[in-house]
Amino acid sequence: MKIKKKGVIVAHHGVAVDILFESGERQMVQVKKRSGHVVGDDVVVSDKLLTRLPRRTELCRRDSRGSIRIVGANLDVLGVVVAPLPRPPFGYIDQAIVTARGAALIPVLVINKCDLEGSEILVAELTATYTGIMDIFVMSAVTGEGLAALELFLGQEFRSFFVGITGVGKSSLLNAICPTLDLRVGELYEAGSRGCNTTTVSTLHALPGGGELVDTPGFNEFGLVDISPEDLAGYFPGFESAMAGRCRFRDCRHRTEPECAVAKLVMSGKIAKERYTTYLEILDQLEAGEARFKSRR
Ligand SMILES: Nc1nc2c(ncn2[C@@H]2O[C@H](COP(=O)(O)OP(=O)(O)OP(=O)(O)O)[C@@H](O)[C@H]2O)c(=O)[nH]1
Ligand SMILES: [Mg+2]
């Protein structure tokens, strides 16, 4: 009888996946180039034949070419890592939060490099916008400031996934939490530098204080997948209070439609004007993507 072993994919190297079995043993198993397996996938291996088990959650994004990429499976938390340098592109944090909520993951914001001069400005900006919307961790992978609070949070048996543009310090943070890992980190970031990816493969690691964390290659685009323009407001950070209210039209996109619950809250100041403006810009992008998709069919 063939022996079946259950494990989890801890890294994907194109034509092979690295599997950690329940016994603690590890094995590389060959897979087809576009097998569709991702880090976090539960698998059963029998005689080098790999079967993927159903996913509990799935994190996807749309890249700059418009293609959908599944980036992780069976996750609980999406940690959006930002830094004063390099700064997050416009809409990045909001798109990440919308994606996390759409995929039933808990979003958290990690503001790294708080040791850098001038970082207070970014911290003040982001805490003003996102306090009450998600947990915010202000920290430095270099000095260790704020690390204990993040470790405590991640240690709740969560499987967490860090995203953020290249150079914000995702691998440095994981190294600070697990000093034995020694992941490769990039050169010191300088303003205006091209910012090539240092991390090229997503890898899953067990943390000493409990929980697991996936380090990922930085990506600049966090295009939304499976979120329709009508659904966007329901996931949009800062619009939580509007969701109890009802718009006149069920497919209201909250632009200029009459009797719109979101517009009323913007008028009364319960939704910040800046939040509403950002929502409209992301809605524009989503509608443009929808139009492109329709014209291709
Ligand atoms: N001052 C300061 N520098 C940091 C901190 N964290 C990381 N860095 C530096 O930022 C640069 C990039 O760090 P990485 O950890 O490689 O960044 P990354 O997000 O993993 O980048 P990719 O793998 O390319 O996506 C390195 O030179 C780090 O030393 C921090 O808290 N403070
Ligand atoms: Mg890295």
Short mmCIF file of C-alpha atoms and ligand atoms in Angstrom, two decimals:
data_model
loop_
_atom_site.label_atom_id
_atom_site.label_comp_id
_atom_site.label_asym_id
_atom_site.label_seq_id
_atom_site.Cartn_x
_atom_site.Cartn_y
_atom_site.Cartn_z
CA MET A 1 0.00 0.00 0.00
CA LYS A 2 1.26 3.48 -0.87
CA ILE A 3 2.04 5.74 2.09
CA LYS A 4 0.19 9.06 2.04
CA LYS A 5 1.78 12.00 3.82
CA LYS A 6 0.04 15.27 4.61
CA GLY A 7 1.94 18.54 4.54
CA VAL A 8 1.94 22.21 3.62
CA ILE A 9 3.75 24.02 0.79
CA VAL A 10 6.31 26.33 2.42
CA ALA A 11 7.90 27.58 -0.82
CA HIS A 12 7.26 27.37 -4.55
CA HIS A 13 10.24 27.26 -6.89
CA GLY A 14 8.60 27.17 -10.32
CA VAL A 15 8.89 23.48 -11.15
CA ALA A 16 9.19 22.17 -7.60
CA VAL A 17 7.51 22.87 -4.28
CA ASP A 18 9.07 22.61 -0.86
CA ILE A 19 6.76 20.70 1.48
CA LEU A 20 6.83 20.56 5.26
CA PHE A 21 5.14 17.34 6.44
CA GLU A 22 3.28 16.89 9.70
CA SER A 23 6.19 14.70 10.89
CA GLY A 24 8.50 17.74 10.59
CA GLU A 25 10.33 16.23 7.61
CA ARG A 26 10.77 18.33 4.41
CA GLN A 27 10.78 17.29 0.77
CA MET A 28 10.99 18.95 -2.64
CA VAL A 29 8.37 17.58 -5.02
CA GLN A 30 8.34 18.32 -8.74
CA VAL A 31 5.23 19.97 -10.17
CA LYS A 32 4.15 21.22 -13.57
CA LYS A 33 5.18 24.80 -14.32
CA ARG A 34 1.69 26.26 -14.06
CA SER A 35 0.39 23.81 -11.49
CA GLY A 36 -1.50 26.53 -9.64
CA HIS A 37 -0.11 25.49 -6.26
CA VAL A 38 0.86 28.31 -3.92
CA VAL A 39 2.52 28.74 -0.58
CA GLY A 40 0.16 27.72 2.23
CA ASP A 41 -1.54 24.99 0.21
CA ASP A 42 -2.28 21.80 2.14
CA VAL A 43 -1.23 18.77 0.13
CA VAL A 44 -1.10 15.00 0.30
CA VAL A 45 1.92 13.30 -1.24
CA SER A 46 1.89 9.68 -2.26
CA ASP A 47 4.80 8.26 -4.24
CA LYS A 48 5.90 11.75 -5.37
CA LEU A 49 2.37 12.41 -6.62
CA LEU A 50 0.95 15.54 -5.12
CA THR A 51 -2.73 16.23 -4.48
CA ARG A 52 -3.86 19.65 -3.33
CA LEU A 53 -6.54 19.79 -0.65
CA PRO A 54 -9.38 22.35 -0.71
CA ARG A 55 -8.43 25.87 0.37
CA ARG A 56 -9.93 27.61 3.38
CA THR A 57 -8.97 31.06 2.08
CA GLU A 58 -7.27 32.36 -1.02
CA LEU A 59 -5.45 35.66 -1.56
CA CYS A 60 -5.40 37.00 -5.12
CA ARG A 61 -4.25 40.16 -6.82
CA ARG A 62 -4.26 41.53 -10.35
CA ASP A 63 -0.81 42.40 -11.67
CA SER A 64 0.16 45.33 -13.92
CA ARG A 65 -0.76 43.29 -17.03
CA GLY A 66 -4.21 42.60 -15.69
CA SER A 67 -3.55 38.91 -15.00
CA ILE A 68 -4.93 37.34 -11.84
CA ARG A 69 -2.36 35.88 -9.48
CA ILE A 70 -3.17 33.67 -6.53
CA VAL A 71 -0.44 34.51 -4.06
CA GLY A 72 -1.23 32.53 -0.93
CA ALA A 73 -3.64 29.96 0.50
CA ASN A 74 -5.16 29.14 3.89
CA LEU A 75 -4.19 32.50 5.38
CA ASP A 76 -5.76 34.34 8.34
CA VAL A 77 -4.06 37.73 8.37
CA LEU A 78 -2.83 40.15 5.72
CA GLY A 79 -0.10 42.44 7.07
CA VAL A 80 0.33 45.51 4.88
CA VAL A 81 3.90 46.68 5.46
CA VAL A 82 4.70 50.32 4.69
CA ALA A 83 7.63 52.60 5.46
CA PRO A 84 8.51 56.29 5.16
CA LEU A 85 10.99 55.21 2.48
CA PRO A 86 9.98 53.87 -0.01
CA ARG A 87 6.49 55.29 0.39
CA PRO A 88 3.45 53.19 -0.57
CA PRO A 89 1.92 54.06 -3.96
CA PHE A 90 -1.46 55.76 -3.99
CA GLY A 91 -4.30 53.42 -3.09
CA TYR A 92 -2.02 50.51 -2.15
CA ILE A 93 -3.11 50.24 1.48
CA ASP A 94 -6.81 50.60 0.63
CA GLN A 95 -6.67 48.03 -2.14
CA ALA A 96 -4.87 45.63 0.18
CA ILE A 97 -7.54 46.11 2.87
CA VAL A 98 -10.37 45.64 0.36
CA THR A 99 -8.67 42.48 -0.92
CA ALA A 100 -8.16 41.14 2.61
CA ARG A 101 -11.77 41.77 3.57
CA GLY A 102 -13.02 40.27 0.31
CA ALA A 103 -10.96 37.14 1.05
CA ALA A 104 -12.12 36.98 4.71
CA LEU A 105 -8.65 37.79 6.09
CA ILE A 106 -7.91 40.19 8.94
CA PRO A 107 -5.99 43.22 7.62
CA VAL A 108 -3.35 44.87 9.82
CA LEU A 109 -1.07 47.79 9.08
CA VAL A 110 2.65 47.52 9.87
CA ILE A 111 4.54 50.82 9.71
CA ASN A 112 8.23 49.90 9.63
CA LYS A 113 11.41 52.01 9.80
CA CYS A 114 10.07 54.26 12.55
CA ASP A 115 13.73 54.88 13.44
CA LEU A 116 14.08 57.01 10.29
CA GLU A 117 14.00 60.75 10.66
CA GLY A 118 10.65 62.19 9.61
CA SER A 119 8.79 58.87 10.07
CA GLU A 120 6.41 60.61 12.55
CA ILE A 121 4.73 62.33 9.61
CA LEU A 122 3.76 59.04 7.98
CA VAL A 123 2.76 57.54 11.33
CA ALA A 124 0.52 60.55 12.12
CA GLU A 125 -1.04 60.46 8.64
CA LEU A 126 -1.80 56.75 8.72
CA THR A 127 -2.99 56.58 12.32
CA ALA A 128 -5.39 59.47 11.61
CA THR A 129 -6.82 57.53 8.65
CA TYR A 130 -6.82 53.93 9.87
CA THR A 131 -7.29 53.97 13.66
CA GLY A 132 -10.46 52.06 14.47
CA ILE A 133 -10.36 50.36 11.06
CA MET A 134 -7.55 47.91 11.76
CA ASP A 135 -4.71 47.26 14.19
CA ILE A 136 -1.64 49.39 13.51
CA PHE A 137 1.88 48.36 14.52
CA VAL A 138 4.54 51.04 14.48
CA MET A 139 7.99 49.52 14.54
CA SER A 140 11.56 49.24 13.45
CA ALA A 141 13.24 46.04 12.33
CA VAL A 142 16.57 47.73 12.99
CA THR A 143 16.08 48.93 16.58
CA GLY A 144 13.48 46.31 17.55
CA GLU A 145 11.02 49.01 18.67
CA GLY A 146 7.43 47.76 18.55
CA LEU A 147 8.48 44.23 17.65
CA ALA A 148 7.08 42.59 20.81
CA ALA A 149 3.55 43.86 20.15
CA LEU A 150 3.62 42.52 16.59
CA GLU A 151 4.97 39.16 17.75
CA LEU A 152 2.23 38.90 20.34
CA PHE A 153 -0.40 39.55 17.71
CA LEU A 154 1.05 37.13 15.14
CA GLY A 155 1.45 34.49 17.86
CA GLN A 156 -2.32 33.91 18.10
CA GLU A 157 -1.90 30.83 15.92
CA PHE A 158 -2.52 32.98 12.87
CA ARG A 159 -1.04 32.27 9.48
CA SER A 160 -0.06 35.75 8.33
CA PHE A 161 1.11 37.07 5.01
CA PHE A 162 3.20 40.24 4.59
CA VAL A 163 2.73 42.38 1.51
CA GLY A 164 4.33 45.68 0.66
CA ILE A 165 6.41 47.23 -2.07
CA THR A 166 10.02 46.22 -2.40
CA GLY A 167 12.39 47.71 0.18
CA VAL A 168 9.92 48.44 3.00
CA GLY A 169 11.59 45.77 5.17
CA LYS A 170 9.35 42.67 5.06
CA SER A 171 12.28 40.24 5.19
CA SER A 172 14.08 42.40 7.76
CA LEU A 173 11.02 42.19 10.03
CA LEU A 174 10.87 38.43 9.73
CA ASN A 175 14.62 38.21 10.46
CA ALA A 176 14.08 40.36 13.54
CA ILE A 177 11.34 38.00 14.76
CA CYS A 178 13.29 34.83 13.83
CA PRO A 179 17.00 35.69 14.06
CA THR A 180 17.99 32.15 12.99
CA LEU A 181 16.36 32.60 9.58
CA ASP A 182 18.83 35.05 8.10
CA LEU A 183 16.73 35.89 5.02
CA ARG A 184 18.43 38.00 2.39
CA VAL A 185 17.67 41.69 2.73
CA GLY A 186 18.22 44.46 0.21
CA GLU A 187 20.75 47.25 0.00
CA LEU A 188 20.01 50.32 2.01
CA TYR A 189 17.17 52.03 0.18
CA GLU A 190 17.93 55.41 -1.33
CA ALA A 191 15.28 57.81 -2.60
CA GLY A 192 14.82 57.40 -6.36
CA SER A 193 16.53 54.00 -6.61
CA ARG A 194 14.92 51.44 -8.92
CA GLY A 195 14.13 49.02 -6.12
CA CYS A 196 14.72 45.53 -7.53
CA ASN A 197 13.16 42.69 -5.58
CA THR A 198 15.51 41.10 -3.08
CA THR A 199 13.07 38.35 -2.11
CA THR A 200 12.06 36.39 -5.20
CA VAL A 201 10.04 33.50 -3.74
CA SER A 202 7.31 33.50 -1.09
CA THR A 203 8.31 31.41 1.92
CA LEU A 204 6.33 30.28 4.95
CA HIS A 205 7.96 30.23 8.39
CA ALA A 206 6.87 29.11 11.86
CA LEU A 207 7.47 31.87 14.41
CA PRO A 208 9.16 31.21 17.77
CA GLY A 209 6.28 32.88 19.65
CA GLY A 210 3.59 30.92 17.75
CA GLY A 211 1.86 31.48 14.45
CA GLU A 212 3.30 31.44 10.96
CA LEU A 213 4.38 34.21 8.62
CA VAL A 214 4.87 34.31 4.86
CA ASP A 215 7.59 36.58 3.47
CA THR A 216 6.83 37.65 -0.09
CA PRO A 217 8.56 39.42 -2.97
CA GLY A 218 7.45 43.05 -3.00
CA PHE A 219 4.87 44.03 -5.58
CA ASN A 220 3.76 47.50 -6.54
CA GLU A 221 0.37 46.63 -7.95
CA PHE A 222 -2.46 45.45 -5.77
CA GLY A 223 -5.16 45.28 -8.41
CA LEU A 224 -8.50 44.04 -7.11
CA VAL A 225 -9.87 40.66 -8.11
CA ASP A 226 -13.46 39.46 -7.75
CA ILE A 227 -14.61 42.78 -6.31
CA SER A 228 -17.31 44.40 -8.42
CA PRO A 229 -17.78 48.19 -8.47
CA GLU A 230 -21.06 47.64 -6.56
CA ASP A 231 -19.25 45.66 -3.84
CA LEU A 232 -16.32 48.02 -3.38
CA ALA A 233 -17.99 50.31 -0.81
CA GLY A 234 -18.89 47.34 1.39
CA TYR A 235 -15.20 46.58 1.92
CA PHE A 236 -13.80 50.10 1.71
CA PRO A 237 -11.90 51.30 4.81
CA GLY A 238 -13.67 54.26 6.36
CA PHE A 239 -17.10 53.36 4.98
CA GLU A 240 -18.03 50.92 7.76
CA SER A 241 -20.69 53.22 9.21
CA ALA A 242 -22.41 53.55 5.82
CA MET A 243 -23.08 49.85 5.56
CA ALA A 244 -25.95 49.95 8.05
CA GLY A 245 -27.71 52.56 5.90
CA ARG A 246 -29.61 51.82 2.72
CA CYS A 247 -29.21 53.46 -0.64
CA ARG A 248 -32.25 53.90 -2.87
CA PHE A 249 -30.68 51.74 -5.57
CA ARG A 250 -29.33 48.31 -4.74
CA ASP A 251 -26.55 48.68 -7.31
CA CYS A 252 -25.62 52.19 -6.13
CA ARG A 253 -21.97 53.03 -6.82
CA HIS A 254 -22.19 56.07 -4.53
CA ARG A 255 -21.29 58.66 -7.15
CA THR A 256 -24.23 60.94 -7.87
CA GLU A 257 -27.18 58.60 -7.38
CA PRO A 258 -30.13 60.06 -5.41
CA GLU A 259 -30.75 58.99 -1.79
CA CYS A 260 -27.30 57.51 -1.40
CA ALA A 261 -26.36 56.45 2.17
CA VAL A 262 -22.64 57.09 1.54
CA ALA A 263 -23.24 60.62 0.18
CA LYS A 264 -25.32 61.43 3.29
CA LEU A 265 -22.48 60.34 5.58
CA VAL A 266 -19.96 62.36 3.58
CA MET A 267 -22.23 65.43 3.92
CA SER A 268 -22.57 64.92 7.69
CA GLY A 269 -18.81 64.38 8.10
CA LYS A 270 -19.13 60.76 9.29
CA ILE A 271 -17.14 59.68 6.26
CA ALA A 272 -14.04 61.83 5.76
CA LYS A 273 -13.99 63.68 2.41
CA GLU A 274 -10.48 62.40 1.76
CA ARG A 275 -11.73 58.79 2.19
CA TYR A 276 -14.55 59.43 -0.26
CA THR A 277 -12.15 60.93 -2.84
CA THR A 278 -9.87 57.89 -2.55
CA TYR A 279 -12.90 55.60 -2.91
CA LEU A 280 -13.91 57.37 -6.15
CA GLU A 281 -10.41 57.02 -7.59
CA ILE A 282 -10.28 53.31 -6.84
CA LEU A 283 -13.80 52.95 -8.25
CA ASP A 284 -12.59 54.66 -11.46
CA GLN A 285 -9.76 52.10 -11.74
CA LEU A 286 -12.12 49.22 -11.09
CA GLU A 287 -14.60 50.44 -13.72
CA ALA A 288 -11.80 50.96 -16.23
CA GLY A 289 -10.69 47.35 -15.62
CA GLU A 290 -14.28 46.16 -16.02
CA ALA A 291 -14.59 48.03 -19.34
CA ARG A 292 -11.31 46.52 -20.60
CA PHE A 293 -12.52 43.06 -19.64
CA LYS A 294 -15.86 43.54 -21.47
CA SER A 295 -14.18 44.88 -24.61
CA ARG A 296 -11.91 41.80 -24.75
CA ARG A 297 -14.85 39.38 -24.75
N1 LIG B 1 16.35 52.29 8.93
C1 LIG B 1 15.75 51.13 8.77
N2 LIG B 1 16.03 50.37 7.69
C2 LIG B 1 15.38 49.21 7.55
C3 LIG B 1 14.42 48.74 8.47
N3 LIG B 1 13.93 47.56 8.04
C4 LIG B 1 14.58 47.28 6.90
N4 LIG B 1 15.45 48.27 6.60
C5 LIG B 1 16.35 48.33 5.42
O1 LIG B 1 15.56 48.40 4.25
C6 LIG B 1 16.21 47.72 3.16
C7 LIG B 1 15.23 46.72 2.52
O2 LIG B 1 14.88 45.71 3.45
P1 LIG B 1 14.28 44.28 3.03
O3 LIG B 1 13.96 43.59 4.30
O4 LIG B 1 15.16 43.61 2.07
O5 LIG B 1 12.94 44.75 2.29
P2 LIG B 1 11.81 43.82 1.62
O6 LIG B 1 10.52 44.50 1.88
O7 LIG B 1 11.95 42.44 2.10
O8 LIG B 1 12.16 43.94 0.08
P3 LIG B 1 11.81 42.87 -1.13
O9 LIG B 1 12.26 41.52 -0.69
O10 LIG B 1 12.59 43.39 -2.30
O11 LIG B 1 10.33 42.96 -1.35
C8 LIG B 1 17.42 47.03 3.79
O12 LIG B 1 18.57 47.82 3.49
C9 LIG B 1 17.14 47.03 5.26
O13 LIG B 1 18.32 47.06 6.03
C10 LIG B 1 14.13 49.56 9.61
O14 LIG B 1 13.30 49.27 10.48
N5 LIG B 1 14.82 50.74 9.69
MG MG B 2 12.29 40.67 1.10
#
